[in-house]
PDB file of C-alpha atoms in Angstrom:
ATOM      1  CA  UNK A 291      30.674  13.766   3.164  1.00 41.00           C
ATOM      2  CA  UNK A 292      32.240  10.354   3.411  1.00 44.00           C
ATOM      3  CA  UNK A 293      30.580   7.872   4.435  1.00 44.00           C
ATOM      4  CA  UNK A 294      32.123   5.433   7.069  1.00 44.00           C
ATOM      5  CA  UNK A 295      32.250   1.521   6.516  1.00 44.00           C
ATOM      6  CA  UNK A 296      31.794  -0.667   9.735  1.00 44.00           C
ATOM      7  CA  UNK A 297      32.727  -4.109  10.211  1.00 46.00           C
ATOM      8  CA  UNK A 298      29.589  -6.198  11.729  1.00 46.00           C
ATOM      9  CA  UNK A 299      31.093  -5.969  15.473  1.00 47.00           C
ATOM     10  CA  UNK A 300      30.854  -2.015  14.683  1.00 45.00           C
ATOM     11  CA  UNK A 301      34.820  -1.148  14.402  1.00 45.00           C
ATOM     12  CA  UNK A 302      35.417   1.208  11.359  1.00 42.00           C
ATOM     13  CA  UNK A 303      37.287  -0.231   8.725  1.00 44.00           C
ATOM     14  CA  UNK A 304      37.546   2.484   6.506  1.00 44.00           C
ATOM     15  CA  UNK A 305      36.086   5.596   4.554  1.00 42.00           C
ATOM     16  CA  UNK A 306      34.237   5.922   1.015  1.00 42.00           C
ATOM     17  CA  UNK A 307      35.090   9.138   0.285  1.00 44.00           C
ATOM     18  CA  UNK A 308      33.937  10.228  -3.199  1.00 44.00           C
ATOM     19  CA  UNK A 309      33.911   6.780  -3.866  1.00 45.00           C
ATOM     20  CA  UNK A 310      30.765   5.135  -5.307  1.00 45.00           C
ATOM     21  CA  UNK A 311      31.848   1.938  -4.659  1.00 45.00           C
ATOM     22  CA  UNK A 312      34.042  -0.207  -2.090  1.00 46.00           C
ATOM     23  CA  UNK A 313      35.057  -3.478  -2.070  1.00 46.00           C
ATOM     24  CA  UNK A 314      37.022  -5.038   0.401  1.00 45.00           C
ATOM     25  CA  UNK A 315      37.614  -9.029   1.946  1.00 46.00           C
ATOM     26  CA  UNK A 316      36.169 -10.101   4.874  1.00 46.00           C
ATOM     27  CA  UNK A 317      38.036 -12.290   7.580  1.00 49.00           C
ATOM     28  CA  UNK A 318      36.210 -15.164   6.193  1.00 48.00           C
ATOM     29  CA  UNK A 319      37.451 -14.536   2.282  1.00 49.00           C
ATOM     30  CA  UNK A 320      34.252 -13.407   1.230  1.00 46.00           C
ATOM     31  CA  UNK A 321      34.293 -10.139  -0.785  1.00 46.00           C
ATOM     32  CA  UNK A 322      31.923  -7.624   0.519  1.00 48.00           C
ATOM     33  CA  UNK A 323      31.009  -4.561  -1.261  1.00 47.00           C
ATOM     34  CA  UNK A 324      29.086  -0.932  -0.608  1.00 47.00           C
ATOM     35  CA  UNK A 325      27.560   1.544  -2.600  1.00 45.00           C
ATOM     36  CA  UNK A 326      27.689   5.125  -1.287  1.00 45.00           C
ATOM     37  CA  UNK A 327      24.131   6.203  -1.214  1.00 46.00           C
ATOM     38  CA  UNK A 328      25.388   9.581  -1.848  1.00 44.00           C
ATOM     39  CA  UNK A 329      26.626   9.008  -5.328  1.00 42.00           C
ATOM     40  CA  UNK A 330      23.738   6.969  -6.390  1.00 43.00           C
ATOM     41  CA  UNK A 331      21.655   9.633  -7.846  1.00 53.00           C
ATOM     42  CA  UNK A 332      21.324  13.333  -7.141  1.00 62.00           C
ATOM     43  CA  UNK A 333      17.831  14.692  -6.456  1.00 71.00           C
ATOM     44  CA  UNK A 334      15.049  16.754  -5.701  1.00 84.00           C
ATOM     45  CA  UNK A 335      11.368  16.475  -4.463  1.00 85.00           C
ATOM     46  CA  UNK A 336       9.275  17.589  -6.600  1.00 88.00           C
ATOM     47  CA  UNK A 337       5.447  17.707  -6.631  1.00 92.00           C
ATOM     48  CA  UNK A 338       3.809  16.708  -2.530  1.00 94.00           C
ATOM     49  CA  UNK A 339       0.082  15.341  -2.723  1.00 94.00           C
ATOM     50  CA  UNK A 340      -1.923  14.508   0.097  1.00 93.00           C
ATOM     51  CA  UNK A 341      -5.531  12.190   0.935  1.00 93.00           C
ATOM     52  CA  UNK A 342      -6.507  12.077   4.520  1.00 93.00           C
ATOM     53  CA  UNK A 343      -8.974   9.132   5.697  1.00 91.00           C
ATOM     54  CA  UNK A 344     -11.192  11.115   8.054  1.00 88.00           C
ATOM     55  CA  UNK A 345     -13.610   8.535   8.609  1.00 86.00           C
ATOM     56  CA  UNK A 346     -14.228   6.660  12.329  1.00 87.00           C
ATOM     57  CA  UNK A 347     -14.437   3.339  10.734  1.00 87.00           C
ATOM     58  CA  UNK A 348     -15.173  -0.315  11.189  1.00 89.00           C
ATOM     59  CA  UNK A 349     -12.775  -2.520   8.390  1.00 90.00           C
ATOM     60  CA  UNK A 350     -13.666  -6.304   8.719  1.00 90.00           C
ATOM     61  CA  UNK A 351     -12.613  -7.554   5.090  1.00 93.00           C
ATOM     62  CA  UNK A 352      -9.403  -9.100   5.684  1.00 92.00           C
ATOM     63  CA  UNK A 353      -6.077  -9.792   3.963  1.00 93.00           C
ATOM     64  CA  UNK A 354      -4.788 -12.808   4.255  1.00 93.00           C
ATOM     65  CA  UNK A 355      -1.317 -12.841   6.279  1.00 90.00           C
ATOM     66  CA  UNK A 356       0.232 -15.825   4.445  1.00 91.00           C
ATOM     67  CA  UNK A 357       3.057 -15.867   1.573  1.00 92.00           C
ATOM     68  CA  UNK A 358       1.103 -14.747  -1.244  1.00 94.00           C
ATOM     69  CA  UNK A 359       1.121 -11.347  -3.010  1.00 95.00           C
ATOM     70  CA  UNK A 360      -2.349  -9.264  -1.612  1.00 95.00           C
ATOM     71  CA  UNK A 361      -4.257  -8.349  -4.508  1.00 96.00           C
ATOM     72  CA  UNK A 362      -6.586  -5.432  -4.603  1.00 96.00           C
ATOM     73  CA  UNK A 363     -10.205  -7.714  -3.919  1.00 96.00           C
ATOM     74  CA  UNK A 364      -8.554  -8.120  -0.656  1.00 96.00           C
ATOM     75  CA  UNK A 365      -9.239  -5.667   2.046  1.00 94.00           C
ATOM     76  CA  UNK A 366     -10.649  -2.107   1.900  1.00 94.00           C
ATOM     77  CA  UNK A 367      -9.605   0.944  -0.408  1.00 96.00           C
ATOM     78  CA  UNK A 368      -9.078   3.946   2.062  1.00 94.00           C
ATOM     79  CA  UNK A 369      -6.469   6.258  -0.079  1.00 94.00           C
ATOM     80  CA  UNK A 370      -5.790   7.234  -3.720  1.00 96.00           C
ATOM     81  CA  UNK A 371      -4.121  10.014  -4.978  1.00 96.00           C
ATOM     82  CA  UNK A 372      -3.573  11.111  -8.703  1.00 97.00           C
ATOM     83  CA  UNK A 373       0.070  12.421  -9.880  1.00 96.00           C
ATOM     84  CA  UNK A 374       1.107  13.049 -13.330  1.00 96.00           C
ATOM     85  CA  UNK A 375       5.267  12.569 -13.112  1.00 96.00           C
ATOM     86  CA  UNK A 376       7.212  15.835 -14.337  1.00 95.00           C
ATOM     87  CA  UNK A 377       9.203  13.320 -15.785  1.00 94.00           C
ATOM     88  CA  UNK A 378       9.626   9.525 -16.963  1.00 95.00           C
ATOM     89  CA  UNK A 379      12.638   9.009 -14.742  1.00 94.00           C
ATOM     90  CA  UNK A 380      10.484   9.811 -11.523  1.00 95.00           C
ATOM     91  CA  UNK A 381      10.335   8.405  -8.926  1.00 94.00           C
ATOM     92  CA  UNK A 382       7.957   8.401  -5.744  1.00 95.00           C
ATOM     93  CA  UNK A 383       8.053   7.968  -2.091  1.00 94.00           C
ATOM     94  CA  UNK A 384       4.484   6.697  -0.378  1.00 94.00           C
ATOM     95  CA  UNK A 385       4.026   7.190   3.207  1.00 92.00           C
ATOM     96  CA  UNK A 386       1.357   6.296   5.046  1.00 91.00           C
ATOM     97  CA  UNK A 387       0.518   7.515   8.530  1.00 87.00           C
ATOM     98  CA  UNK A 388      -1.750   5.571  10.792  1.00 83.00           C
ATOM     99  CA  UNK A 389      -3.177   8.450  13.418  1.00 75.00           C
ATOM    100  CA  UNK A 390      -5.131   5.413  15.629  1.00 75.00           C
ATOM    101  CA  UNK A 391      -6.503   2.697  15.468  1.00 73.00           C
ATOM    102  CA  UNK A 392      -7.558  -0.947  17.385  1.00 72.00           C
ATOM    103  CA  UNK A 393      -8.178  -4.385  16.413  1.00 71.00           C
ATOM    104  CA  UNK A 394     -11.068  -6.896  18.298  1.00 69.00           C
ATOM    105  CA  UNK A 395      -8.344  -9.219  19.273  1.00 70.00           C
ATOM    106  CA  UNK A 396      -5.085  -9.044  20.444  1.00 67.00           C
ATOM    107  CA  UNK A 397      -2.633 -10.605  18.148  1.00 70.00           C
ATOM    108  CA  UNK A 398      -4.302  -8.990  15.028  1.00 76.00           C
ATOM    109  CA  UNK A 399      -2.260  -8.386  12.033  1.00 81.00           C
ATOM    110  CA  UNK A 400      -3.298  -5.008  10.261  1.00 85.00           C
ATOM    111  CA  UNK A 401      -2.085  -4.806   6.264  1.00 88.00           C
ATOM    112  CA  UNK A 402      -1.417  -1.966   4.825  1.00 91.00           C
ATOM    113  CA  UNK A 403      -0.882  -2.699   0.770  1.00 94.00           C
ATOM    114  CA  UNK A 404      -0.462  -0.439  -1.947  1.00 95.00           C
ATOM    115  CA  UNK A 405      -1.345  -0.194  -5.278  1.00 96.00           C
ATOM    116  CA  UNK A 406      -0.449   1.267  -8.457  1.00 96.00           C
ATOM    117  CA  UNK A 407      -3.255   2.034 -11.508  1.00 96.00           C
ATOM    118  CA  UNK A 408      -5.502  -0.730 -11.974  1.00 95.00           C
ATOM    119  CA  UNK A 409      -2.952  -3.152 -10.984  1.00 95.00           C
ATOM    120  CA  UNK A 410      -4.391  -6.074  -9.069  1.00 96.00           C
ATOM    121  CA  UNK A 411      -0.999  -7.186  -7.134  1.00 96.00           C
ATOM    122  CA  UNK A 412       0.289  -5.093  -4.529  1.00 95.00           C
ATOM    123  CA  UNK A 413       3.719  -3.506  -4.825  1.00 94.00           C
ATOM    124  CA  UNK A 414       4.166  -2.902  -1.073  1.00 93.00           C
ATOM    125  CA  UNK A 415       2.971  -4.647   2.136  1.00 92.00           C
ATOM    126  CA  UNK A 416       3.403  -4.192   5.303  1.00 90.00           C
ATOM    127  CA  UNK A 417       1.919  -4.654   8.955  1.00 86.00           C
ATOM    128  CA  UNK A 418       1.123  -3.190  12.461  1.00 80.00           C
ATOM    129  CA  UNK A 419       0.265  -5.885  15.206  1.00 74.00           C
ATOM    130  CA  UNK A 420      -1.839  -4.985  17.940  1.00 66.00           C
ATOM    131  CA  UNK A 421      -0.993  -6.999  21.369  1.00 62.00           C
ATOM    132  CA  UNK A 422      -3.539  -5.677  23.586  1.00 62.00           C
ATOM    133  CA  UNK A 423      -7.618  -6.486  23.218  1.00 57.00           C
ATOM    134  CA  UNK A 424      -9.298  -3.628  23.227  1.00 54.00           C
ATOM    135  CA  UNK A 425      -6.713  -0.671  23.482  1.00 55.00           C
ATOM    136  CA  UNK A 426      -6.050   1.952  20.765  1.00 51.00           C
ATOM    137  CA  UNK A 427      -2.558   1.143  20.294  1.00 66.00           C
ATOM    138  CA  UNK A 428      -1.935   1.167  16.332  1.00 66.00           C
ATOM    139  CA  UNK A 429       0.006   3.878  15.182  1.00 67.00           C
ATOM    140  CA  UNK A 430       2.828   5.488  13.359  1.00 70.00           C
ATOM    141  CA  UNK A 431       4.159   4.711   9.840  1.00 71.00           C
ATOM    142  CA  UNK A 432       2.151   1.934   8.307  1.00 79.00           C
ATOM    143  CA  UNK A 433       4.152   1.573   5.494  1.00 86.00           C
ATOM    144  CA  UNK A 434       6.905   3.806   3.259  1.00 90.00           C
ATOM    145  CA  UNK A 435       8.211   2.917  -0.335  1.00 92.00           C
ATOM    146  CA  UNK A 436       9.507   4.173  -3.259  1.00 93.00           C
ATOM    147  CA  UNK A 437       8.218   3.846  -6.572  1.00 94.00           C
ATOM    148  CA  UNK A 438       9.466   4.051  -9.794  1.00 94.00           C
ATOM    149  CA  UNK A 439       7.215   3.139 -12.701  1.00 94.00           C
ATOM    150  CA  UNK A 440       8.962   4.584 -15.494  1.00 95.00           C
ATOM    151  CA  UNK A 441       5.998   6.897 -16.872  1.00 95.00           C
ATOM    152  CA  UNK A 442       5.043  10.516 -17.760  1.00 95.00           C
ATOM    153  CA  UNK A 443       1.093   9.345 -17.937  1.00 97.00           C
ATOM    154  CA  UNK A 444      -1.070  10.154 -14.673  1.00 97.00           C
ATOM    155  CA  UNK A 445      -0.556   7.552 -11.722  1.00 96.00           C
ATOM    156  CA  UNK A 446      -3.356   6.777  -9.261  1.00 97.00           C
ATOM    157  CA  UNK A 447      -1.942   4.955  -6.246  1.00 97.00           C
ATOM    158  CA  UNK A 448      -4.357   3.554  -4.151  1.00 96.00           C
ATOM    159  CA  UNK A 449      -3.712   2.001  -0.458  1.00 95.00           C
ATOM    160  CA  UNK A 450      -5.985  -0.918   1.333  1.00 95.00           C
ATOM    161  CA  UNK A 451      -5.767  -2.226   4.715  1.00 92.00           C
ATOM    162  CA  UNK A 452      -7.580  -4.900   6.381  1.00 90.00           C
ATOM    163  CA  UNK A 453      -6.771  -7.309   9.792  1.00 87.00           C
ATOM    164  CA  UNK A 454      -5.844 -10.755   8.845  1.00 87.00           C
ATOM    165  CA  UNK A 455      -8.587 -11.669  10.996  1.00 84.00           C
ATOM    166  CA  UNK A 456     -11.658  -9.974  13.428  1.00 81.00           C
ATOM    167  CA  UNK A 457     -12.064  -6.242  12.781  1.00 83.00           C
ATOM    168  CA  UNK A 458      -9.962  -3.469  12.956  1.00 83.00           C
ATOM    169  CA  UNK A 459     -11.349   0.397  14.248  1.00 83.00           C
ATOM    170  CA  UNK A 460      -9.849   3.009  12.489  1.00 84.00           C
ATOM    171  CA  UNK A 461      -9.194   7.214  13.176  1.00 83.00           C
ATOM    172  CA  UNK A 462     -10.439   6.097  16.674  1.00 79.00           C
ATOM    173  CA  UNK A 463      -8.384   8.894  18.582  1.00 77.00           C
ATOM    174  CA  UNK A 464      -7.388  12.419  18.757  1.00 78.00           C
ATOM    175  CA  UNK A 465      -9.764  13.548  16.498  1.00 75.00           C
ATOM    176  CA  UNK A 466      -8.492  15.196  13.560  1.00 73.00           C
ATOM    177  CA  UNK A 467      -5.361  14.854  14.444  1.00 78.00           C
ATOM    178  CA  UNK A 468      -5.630  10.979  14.602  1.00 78.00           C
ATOM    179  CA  UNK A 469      -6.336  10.851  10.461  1.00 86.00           C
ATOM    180  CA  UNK A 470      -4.937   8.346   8.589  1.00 89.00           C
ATOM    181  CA  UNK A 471      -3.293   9.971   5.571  1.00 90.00           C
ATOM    182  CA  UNK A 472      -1.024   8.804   3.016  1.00 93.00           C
ATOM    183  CA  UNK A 473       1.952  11.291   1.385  1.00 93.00           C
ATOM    184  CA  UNK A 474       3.223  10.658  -2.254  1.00 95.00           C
ATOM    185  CA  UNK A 475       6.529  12.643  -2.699  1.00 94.00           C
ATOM    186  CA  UNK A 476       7.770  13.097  -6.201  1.00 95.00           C
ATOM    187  CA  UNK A 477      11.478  12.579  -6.483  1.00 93.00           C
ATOM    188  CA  UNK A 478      13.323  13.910  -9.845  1.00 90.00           C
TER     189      UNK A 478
END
């Protein structure tokens, strides 16, 4: 498949082909480059493991939304799962899927971090805002990474959220359907 490289205004300015690499000038002089994410590594999924929050639940411990790293005192623990890698060189995708939720305020930041082991700093963040008081409008993907930490030794990844400030209501529609759940995909 080649894979088609667009100027910023959108106009197609050429094709990578097998290529792994292109490099080309700009108007401006400046030497751009692109890696064909085709070529960058062949692979597989391997091993799928699920954890599904089931619990209607009240989170008030926040995590600060400022320019620091969350660490794992922050917030509340909702997910872990355990993976041993089939190999060293794996790597693995997180996903985590808020079915519902609502915040006390509008305005209210929800973090979603994740964690690796009994690491302390987060190695992902990320955020849903809620802009209505009141209505259960969080949803969706709260937050999707990949991971590579360079092991064959069991892996526990472990994902906390928390509002930045009031309270956030969690699984509060659709029943089971509205879970929370995180996916870790194993990529060889």
């Amino acid at each position: 498949d080649d894979t088609q490289v667009t100027d910023t205004s959108g106009t197609q300015t050429g094709l990578l082909g097998d290529q792994a690499t292109a490099t080309w000038k700009t108007g401006t002089s400046t030497t751009e480059s692109l890696v064909s994410p085709a070529k960058i590594r062949d692979s597989s999924v391997g091993q799928v493991l699920t954890d599904v929050y089931s619990s209607e639940a009240t989170i008030s411990t926040v995590i600060p939304r400022d320019d620091t790293t969350p660490t794992s005192s922050e917030g509340t623990e909702i997910l872990s799962v355990t993976i041993t890698p089939k190999s060293a060189a794996s790597r693995f995708k997180l996903t985590v899927n808020v079915g519902s939720g609502e915040t006390s305020s509008s305005g209210v930041n929800v973090i979603f971090t994740a964690f690796r082991d009994s690491e302390t700093s987060a190695f992902s963040a990320a955020q849903l805002t809620n802009q209505n008081n009141g209505t259960d409008n969080l949803g969706g993907v709260a937050l999707c990474v990949v991971d590579a930490p360079a092991t064959a030794a069991a892996i526990t990844y472990k994902v906390r959220v928390g509002p930045h400030t009031g309270t956030l209501n969690l699984n509060t529609l659709y029943g089971t359907a509205g879970y929370t759940h995180l996916i870790v995909e194993e990529i060889l």
